Coordinates of C-alpha atoms and ligand atoms in Angstrom, one line a residue:
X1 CA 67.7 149.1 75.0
X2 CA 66.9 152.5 75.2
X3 CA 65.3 155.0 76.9
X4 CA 62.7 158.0 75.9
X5 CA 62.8 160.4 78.9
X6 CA 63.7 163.8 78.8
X7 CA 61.2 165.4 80.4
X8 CA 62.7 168.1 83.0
X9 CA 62.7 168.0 86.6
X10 CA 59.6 169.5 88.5
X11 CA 61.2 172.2 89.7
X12 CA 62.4 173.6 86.1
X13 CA 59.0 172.5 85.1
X14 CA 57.3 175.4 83.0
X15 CA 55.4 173.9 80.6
X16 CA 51.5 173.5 80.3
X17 CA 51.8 170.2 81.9
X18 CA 48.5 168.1 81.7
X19 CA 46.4 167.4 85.0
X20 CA 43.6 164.8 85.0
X21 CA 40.2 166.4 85.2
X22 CA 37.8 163.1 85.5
X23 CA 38.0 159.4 85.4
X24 CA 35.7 156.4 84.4
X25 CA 35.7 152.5 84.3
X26 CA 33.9 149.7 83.1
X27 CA 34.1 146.1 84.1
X28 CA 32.3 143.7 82.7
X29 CA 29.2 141.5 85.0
X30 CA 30.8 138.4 84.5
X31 CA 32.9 137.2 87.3
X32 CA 35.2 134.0 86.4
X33 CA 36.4 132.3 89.6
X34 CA 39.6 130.5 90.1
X35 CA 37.0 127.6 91.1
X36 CA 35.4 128.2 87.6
X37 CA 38.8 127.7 86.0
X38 CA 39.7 124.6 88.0
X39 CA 37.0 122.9 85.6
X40 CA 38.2 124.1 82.7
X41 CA 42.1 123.4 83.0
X42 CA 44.3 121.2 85.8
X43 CA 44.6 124.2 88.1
X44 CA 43.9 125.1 91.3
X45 CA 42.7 128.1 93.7
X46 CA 45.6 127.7 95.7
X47 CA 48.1 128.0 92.9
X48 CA 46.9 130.6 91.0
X49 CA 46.2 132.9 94.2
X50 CA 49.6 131.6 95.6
X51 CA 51.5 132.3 92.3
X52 CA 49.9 135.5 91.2
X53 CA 46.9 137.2 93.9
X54 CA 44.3 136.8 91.5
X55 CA 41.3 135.7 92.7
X56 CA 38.8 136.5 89.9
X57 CA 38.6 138.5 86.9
X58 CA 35.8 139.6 84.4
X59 CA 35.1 138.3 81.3
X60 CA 33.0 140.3 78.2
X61 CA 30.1 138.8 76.9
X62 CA 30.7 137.5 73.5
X63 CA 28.8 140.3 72.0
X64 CA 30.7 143.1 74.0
X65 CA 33.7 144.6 72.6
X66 CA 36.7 146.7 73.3
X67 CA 34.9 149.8 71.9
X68 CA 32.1 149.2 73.8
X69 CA 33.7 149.0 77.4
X70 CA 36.2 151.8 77.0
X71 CA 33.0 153.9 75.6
X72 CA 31.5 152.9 78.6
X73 CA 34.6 154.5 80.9
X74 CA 34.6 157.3 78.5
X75 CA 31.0 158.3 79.3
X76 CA 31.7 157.6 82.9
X77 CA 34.1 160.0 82.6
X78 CA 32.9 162.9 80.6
X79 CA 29.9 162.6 83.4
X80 CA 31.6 163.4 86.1
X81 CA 34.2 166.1 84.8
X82 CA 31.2 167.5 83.4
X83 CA 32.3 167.7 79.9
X84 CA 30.6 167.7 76.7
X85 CA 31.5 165.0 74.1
X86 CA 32.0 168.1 71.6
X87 CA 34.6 169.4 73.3
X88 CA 37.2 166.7 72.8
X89 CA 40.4 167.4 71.1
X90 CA 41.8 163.8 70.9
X91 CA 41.0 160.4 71.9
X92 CA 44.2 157.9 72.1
X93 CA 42.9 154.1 73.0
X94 CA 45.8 152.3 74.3
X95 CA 45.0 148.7 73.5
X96 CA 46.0 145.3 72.2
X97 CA 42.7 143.8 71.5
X98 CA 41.7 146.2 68.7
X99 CA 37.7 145.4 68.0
X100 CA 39.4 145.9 64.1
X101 CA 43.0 146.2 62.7
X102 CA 41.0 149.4 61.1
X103 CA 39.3 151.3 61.9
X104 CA 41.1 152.1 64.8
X105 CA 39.3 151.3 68.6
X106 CA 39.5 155.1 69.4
X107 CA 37.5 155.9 65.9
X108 CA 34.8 152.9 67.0
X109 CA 34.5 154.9 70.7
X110 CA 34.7 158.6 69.1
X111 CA 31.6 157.8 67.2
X112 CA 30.1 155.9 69.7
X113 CA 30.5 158.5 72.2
X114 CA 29.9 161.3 69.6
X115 CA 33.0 163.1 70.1
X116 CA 33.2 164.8 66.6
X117 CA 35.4 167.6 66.8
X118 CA 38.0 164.4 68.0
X119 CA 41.1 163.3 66.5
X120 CA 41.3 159.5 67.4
X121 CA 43.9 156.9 66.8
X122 CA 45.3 153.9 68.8
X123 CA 48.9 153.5 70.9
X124 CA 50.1 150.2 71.1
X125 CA 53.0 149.3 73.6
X126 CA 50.9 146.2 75.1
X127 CA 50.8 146.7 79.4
X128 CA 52.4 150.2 79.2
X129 CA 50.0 151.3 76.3
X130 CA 47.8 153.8 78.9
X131 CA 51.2 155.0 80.2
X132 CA 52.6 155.4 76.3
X133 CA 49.4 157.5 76.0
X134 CA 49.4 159.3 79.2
X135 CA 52.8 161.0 78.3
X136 CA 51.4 161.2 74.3
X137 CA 48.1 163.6 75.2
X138 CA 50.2 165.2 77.9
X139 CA 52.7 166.5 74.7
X140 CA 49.5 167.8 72.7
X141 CA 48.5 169.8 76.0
X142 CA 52.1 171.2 76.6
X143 CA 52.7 172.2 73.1
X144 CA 49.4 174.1 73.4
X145 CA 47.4 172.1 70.1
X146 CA 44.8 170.4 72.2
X147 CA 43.2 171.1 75.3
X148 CA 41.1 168.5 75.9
X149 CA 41.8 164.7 75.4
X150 CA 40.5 161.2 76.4
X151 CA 42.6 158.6 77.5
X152 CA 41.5 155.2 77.5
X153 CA 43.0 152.1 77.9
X154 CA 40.6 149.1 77.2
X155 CA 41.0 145.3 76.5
X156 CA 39.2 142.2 75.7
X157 CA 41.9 139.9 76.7
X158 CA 39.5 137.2 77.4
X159 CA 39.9 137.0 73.6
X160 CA 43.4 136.1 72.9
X161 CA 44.0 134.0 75.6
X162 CA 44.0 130.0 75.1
X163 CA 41.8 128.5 77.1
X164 CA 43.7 125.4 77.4
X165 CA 46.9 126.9 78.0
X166 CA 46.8 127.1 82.3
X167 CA 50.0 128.7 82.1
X168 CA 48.2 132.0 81.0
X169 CA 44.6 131.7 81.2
X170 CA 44.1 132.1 84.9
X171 CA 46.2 135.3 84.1
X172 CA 44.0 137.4 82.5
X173 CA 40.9 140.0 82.6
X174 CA 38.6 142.8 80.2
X175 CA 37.8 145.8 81.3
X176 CA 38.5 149.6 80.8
X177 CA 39.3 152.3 82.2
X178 CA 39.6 156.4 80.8
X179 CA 40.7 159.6 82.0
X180 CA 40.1 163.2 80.8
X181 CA 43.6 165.6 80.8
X182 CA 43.6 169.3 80.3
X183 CA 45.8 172.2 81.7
X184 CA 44.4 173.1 84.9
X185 CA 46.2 176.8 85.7
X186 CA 48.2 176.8 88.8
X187 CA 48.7 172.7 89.1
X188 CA 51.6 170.5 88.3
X189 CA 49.9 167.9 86.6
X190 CA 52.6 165.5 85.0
X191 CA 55.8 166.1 86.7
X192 CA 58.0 163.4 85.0
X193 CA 58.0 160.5 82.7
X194 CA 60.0 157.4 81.9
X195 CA 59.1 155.3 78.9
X196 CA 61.3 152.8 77.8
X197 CA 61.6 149.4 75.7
X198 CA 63.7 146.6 74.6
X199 CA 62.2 144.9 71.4
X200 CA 64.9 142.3 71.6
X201 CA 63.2 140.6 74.1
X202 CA 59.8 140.2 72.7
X203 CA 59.9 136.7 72.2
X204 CA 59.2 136.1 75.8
X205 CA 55.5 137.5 75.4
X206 CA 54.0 137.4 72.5
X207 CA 51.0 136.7 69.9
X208 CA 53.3 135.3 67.0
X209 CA 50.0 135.1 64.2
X210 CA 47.5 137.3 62.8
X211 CA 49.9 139.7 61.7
X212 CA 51.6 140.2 57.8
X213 CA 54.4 137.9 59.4
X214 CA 52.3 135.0 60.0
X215 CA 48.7 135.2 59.4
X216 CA 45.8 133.2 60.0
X217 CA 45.9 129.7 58.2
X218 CA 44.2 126.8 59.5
X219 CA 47.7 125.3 60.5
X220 CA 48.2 128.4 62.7
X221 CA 44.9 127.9 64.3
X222 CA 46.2 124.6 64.5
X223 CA 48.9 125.1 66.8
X224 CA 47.2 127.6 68.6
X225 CA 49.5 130.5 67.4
X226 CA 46.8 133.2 67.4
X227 CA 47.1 133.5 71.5
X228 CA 49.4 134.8 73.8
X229 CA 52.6 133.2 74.6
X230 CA 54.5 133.7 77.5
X231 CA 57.8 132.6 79.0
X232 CA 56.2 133.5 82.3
X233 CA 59.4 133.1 84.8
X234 CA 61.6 135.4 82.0
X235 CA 59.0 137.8 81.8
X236 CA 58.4 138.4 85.6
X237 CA 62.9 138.7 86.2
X238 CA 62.8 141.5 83.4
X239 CA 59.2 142.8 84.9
X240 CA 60.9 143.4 88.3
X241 CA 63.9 144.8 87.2
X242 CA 62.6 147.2 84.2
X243 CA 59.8 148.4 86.4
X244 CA 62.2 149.0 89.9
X245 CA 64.7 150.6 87.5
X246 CA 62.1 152.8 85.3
X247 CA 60.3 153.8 88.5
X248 CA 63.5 154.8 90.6
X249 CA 64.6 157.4 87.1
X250 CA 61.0 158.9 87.0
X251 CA 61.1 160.0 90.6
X252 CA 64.6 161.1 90.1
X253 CA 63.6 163.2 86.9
X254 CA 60.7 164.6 89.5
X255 CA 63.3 165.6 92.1
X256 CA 61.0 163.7 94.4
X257 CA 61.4 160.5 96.4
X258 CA 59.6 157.7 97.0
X259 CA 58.5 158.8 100.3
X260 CA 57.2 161.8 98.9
X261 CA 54.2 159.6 97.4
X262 CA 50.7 159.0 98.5
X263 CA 50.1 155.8 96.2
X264 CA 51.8 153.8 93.7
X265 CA 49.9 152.4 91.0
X266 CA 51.7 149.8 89.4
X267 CA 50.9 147.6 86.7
X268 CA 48.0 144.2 87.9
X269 CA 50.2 141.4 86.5
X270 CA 51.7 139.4 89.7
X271 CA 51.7 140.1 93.4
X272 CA 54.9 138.6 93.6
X273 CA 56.1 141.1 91.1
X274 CA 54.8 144.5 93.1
X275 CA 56.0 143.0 96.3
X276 CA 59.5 142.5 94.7
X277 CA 59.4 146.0 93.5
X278 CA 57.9 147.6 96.7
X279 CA 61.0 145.9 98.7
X280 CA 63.7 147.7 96.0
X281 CA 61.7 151.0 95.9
X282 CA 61.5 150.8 100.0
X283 CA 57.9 151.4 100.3
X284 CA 55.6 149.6 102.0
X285 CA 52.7 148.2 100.5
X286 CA 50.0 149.8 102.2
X287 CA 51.0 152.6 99.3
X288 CA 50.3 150.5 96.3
X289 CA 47.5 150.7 95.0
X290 CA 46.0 146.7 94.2
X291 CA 43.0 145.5 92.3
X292 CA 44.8 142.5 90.9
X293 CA 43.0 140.4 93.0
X294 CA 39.6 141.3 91.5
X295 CA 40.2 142.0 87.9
X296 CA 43.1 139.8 87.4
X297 CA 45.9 141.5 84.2
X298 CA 43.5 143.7 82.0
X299 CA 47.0 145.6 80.7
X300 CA 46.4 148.9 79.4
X301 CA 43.5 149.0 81.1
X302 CA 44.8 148.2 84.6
X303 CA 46.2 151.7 85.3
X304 CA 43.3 153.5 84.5
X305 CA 40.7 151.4 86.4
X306 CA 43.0 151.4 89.6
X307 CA 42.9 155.1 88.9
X308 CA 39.2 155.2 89.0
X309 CA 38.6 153.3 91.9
X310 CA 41.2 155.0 94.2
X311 CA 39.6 158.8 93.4
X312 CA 35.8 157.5 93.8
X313 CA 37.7 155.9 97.6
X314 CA 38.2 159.0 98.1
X315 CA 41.1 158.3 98.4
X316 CA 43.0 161.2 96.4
X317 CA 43.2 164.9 97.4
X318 CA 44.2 167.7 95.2
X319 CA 48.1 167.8 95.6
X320 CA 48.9 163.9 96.5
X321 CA 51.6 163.0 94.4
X322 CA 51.2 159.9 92.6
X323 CA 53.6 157.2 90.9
X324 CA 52.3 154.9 87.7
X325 CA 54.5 151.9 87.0
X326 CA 54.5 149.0 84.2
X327 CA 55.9 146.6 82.2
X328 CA 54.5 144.7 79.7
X329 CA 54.6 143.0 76.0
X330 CA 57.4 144.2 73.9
X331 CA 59.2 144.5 75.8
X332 CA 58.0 148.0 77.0
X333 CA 58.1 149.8 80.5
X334 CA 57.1 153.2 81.4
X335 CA 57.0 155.2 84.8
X336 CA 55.1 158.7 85.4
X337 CA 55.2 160.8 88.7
X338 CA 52.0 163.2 88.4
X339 CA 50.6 165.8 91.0
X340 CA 46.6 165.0 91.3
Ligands
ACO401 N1 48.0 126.0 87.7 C1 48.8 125.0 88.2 N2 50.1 124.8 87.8 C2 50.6 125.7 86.9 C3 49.8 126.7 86.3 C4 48.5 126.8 86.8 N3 47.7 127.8 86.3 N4 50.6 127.4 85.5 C5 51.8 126.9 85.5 N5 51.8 125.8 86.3 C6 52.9 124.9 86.7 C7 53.9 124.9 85.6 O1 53.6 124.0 84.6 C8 55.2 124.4 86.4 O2 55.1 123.0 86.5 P1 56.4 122.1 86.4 O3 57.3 122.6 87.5 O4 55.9 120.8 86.5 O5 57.0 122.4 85.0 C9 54.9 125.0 87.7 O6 53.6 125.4 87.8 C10 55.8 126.3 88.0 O7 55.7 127.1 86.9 P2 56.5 128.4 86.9 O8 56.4 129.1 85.5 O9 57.8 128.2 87.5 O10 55.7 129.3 87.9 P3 56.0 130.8 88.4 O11 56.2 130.8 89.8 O12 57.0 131.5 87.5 O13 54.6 131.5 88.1 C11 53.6 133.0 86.6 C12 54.1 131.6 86.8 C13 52.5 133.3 87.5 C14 53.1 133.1 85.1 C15 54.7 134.0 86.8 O14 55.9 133.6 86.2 C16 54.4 135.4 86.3 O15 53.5 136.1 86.8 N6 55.1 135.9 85.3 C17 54.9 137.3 84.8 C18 53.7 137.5 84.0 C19 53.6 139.0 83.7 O16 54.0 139.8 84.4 N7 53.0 139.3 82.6 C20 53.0 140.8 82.3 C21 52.8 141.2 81.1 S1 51.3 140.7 80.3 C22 51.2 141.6 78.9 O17 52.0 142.4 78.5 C23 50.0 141.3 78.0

């Protein structure tokens, strides 16, 4: 295991630290039902809401890709901070449903968007990707090389899920979400981080083909090896402790504690799994922030959309101090405390 976090407490905090200027999100119109997937494998309502809190989740047309909804959140976005397309340093998409291995989903959105000053590449540390790239932009901002940049995090999971497999079909959701950092003098912005990961472990969620270490042959399509696999009751133990764990060292890298927050935004993969972590953390959940039901696990983009929709609540003033949490494919885990 080990752990990427050195980022100093808020009080000795002195760097440029980035804030978030704007926000956007993009689901797609499609709603799938747990009724809708009780035709298509031996499931039921009652389980899947039971087991996990989803109720529904969206699902992009055939035609609609990851590019397309996280340039949908990025326009959102530059709308309402107001900002030009020109005037963006960087675009990191955290995703793991690339539209191409190359180019990369944040060159597909820079041009869609035309964002042509922007650098553009793609982060990829599965559920924690947005977090992985929250932490990335805020280095270019601190260091003083970029002073605008777009954060998206964006999925089409719908498309490497197995449709037959119940175990993790009824798990999953597309959508985006994107955010907009810059300096802002005066504010806090990103107090702390806490990224971590333990790539011994990946086995327990996976997509073993369409890599250089297995790729596509009709036997692999075969056995189905092209989807996610996931040793769901392994990956929810380590979810629970990596998050509680990851969570309790950001805050303590922030000099803060958990009562200091106004929300926690933790990663949409299980109820069961926030509720476990809200009893460890001692907060209740009426400060976690939950869309799970709706949108079901869109991973990197879960963070951002949750994001989205608790600003446009109204729900965030300058100052509120906010906690980001997940876990996800890698394994990976990653924690940030930021000032809105
Ligand atoms: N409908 C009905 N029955 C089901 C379904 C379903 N959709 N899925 C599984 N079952 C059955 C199983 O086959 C099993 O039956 P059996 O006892 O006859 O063998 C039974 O339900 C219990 O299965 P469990 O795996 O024990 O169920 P559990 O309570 O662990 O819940 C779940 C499963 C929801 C997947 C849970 O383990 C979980 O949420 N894990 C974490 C997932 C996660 O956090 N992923 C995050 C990262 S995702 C990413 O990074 C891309």
């Amino acid at each position: 295991m080990s752990h990427l976090s050195q980022k100093p407490s808020a009080t000795e905090n002195v760097r440029r630290s980035a804030s978030i200027i704007s926000t956007g999100a993009y689901l797609p119109s499609r709603i799938l039902t747990n009724a809708d997937l009780e035709k298509m494998v031996e499931t039921s309502d009652d389980w899947i809401l039971s087991r996990t809190g989803i109720r529904e989740r969206r699902i992009a047309r055939e035609d609609e890709f990851t590019s397309d909804m996280g340039a949908a959140a990025a326009r959102q976005a530059l709308e309402l901070g107001g900002i030009d397309p020109g005037s963006i340093d960087l675009i990191i998409v955290a995703t793991c449903t690339p539209d191409t291995a190359f180019p990369s989903t944040a060159c597909h959105i820079q041009h869609k968007i035309g964002a042509k000053r922007a650098a553009a590449f793609d982060l990829q540390a599965a559920c924690s990707g947005f977090l992985y790239a929250l932490v990335t932009a805020d280095q270019f901002i601190a260091s003083g090389i970029y002073k605008t940049i777009m954060v998206i995090g964006a999925e089409k999971l719908s498309s490497i899920v197995n449709w037959q497999d119940r175990n993790t079909c009824v798990l999953f959701g597309d959508g985006a979400g994107a955010v907009i950092l810059q300096h802002r003098p005066g504010a806090r912005g990103l107090l702390a981080y806490d990224l971590g990961a333990d790539g011994g472990q990946g086995d327990i969620l996976s997509i073993p083909a369409g890599g250089c270490r297995l790729p596509i042959t009709p036997g692999v399509l075969d056995q189905r090896l092209q989807y996610i696999q996931m040793s769901g009751k392994e990956v929810f133990k380590c979810a629970v402790t990596a998050m509680n764990r990851s969570a309790e060292d950001c805050l303590e890298k922030a000099g803060l504690k958990a009562e200091h927050l106004r929300w926690i935004i933790p990663h949409q993969a299980n109820f069961r799994i926030v509720d476990a972590v809200a009893q460890r953390l001692n907060v209740s959940l009426e400060h976690f922030v939950m869309n799970l039901d709706r949108y079901g696990n869109t991973s990197s983009a879960c963070m951002p959309i949750a994001l989205h929709e608790t600003s446009m609540a109204g729900k965030l003033e300058r100052g509120d101090l906010l906690l980001m949490v997940s876990f996800g494919g890698g394994l990976t885990w990653a924690s940030t405390v930021l000032e809105w």
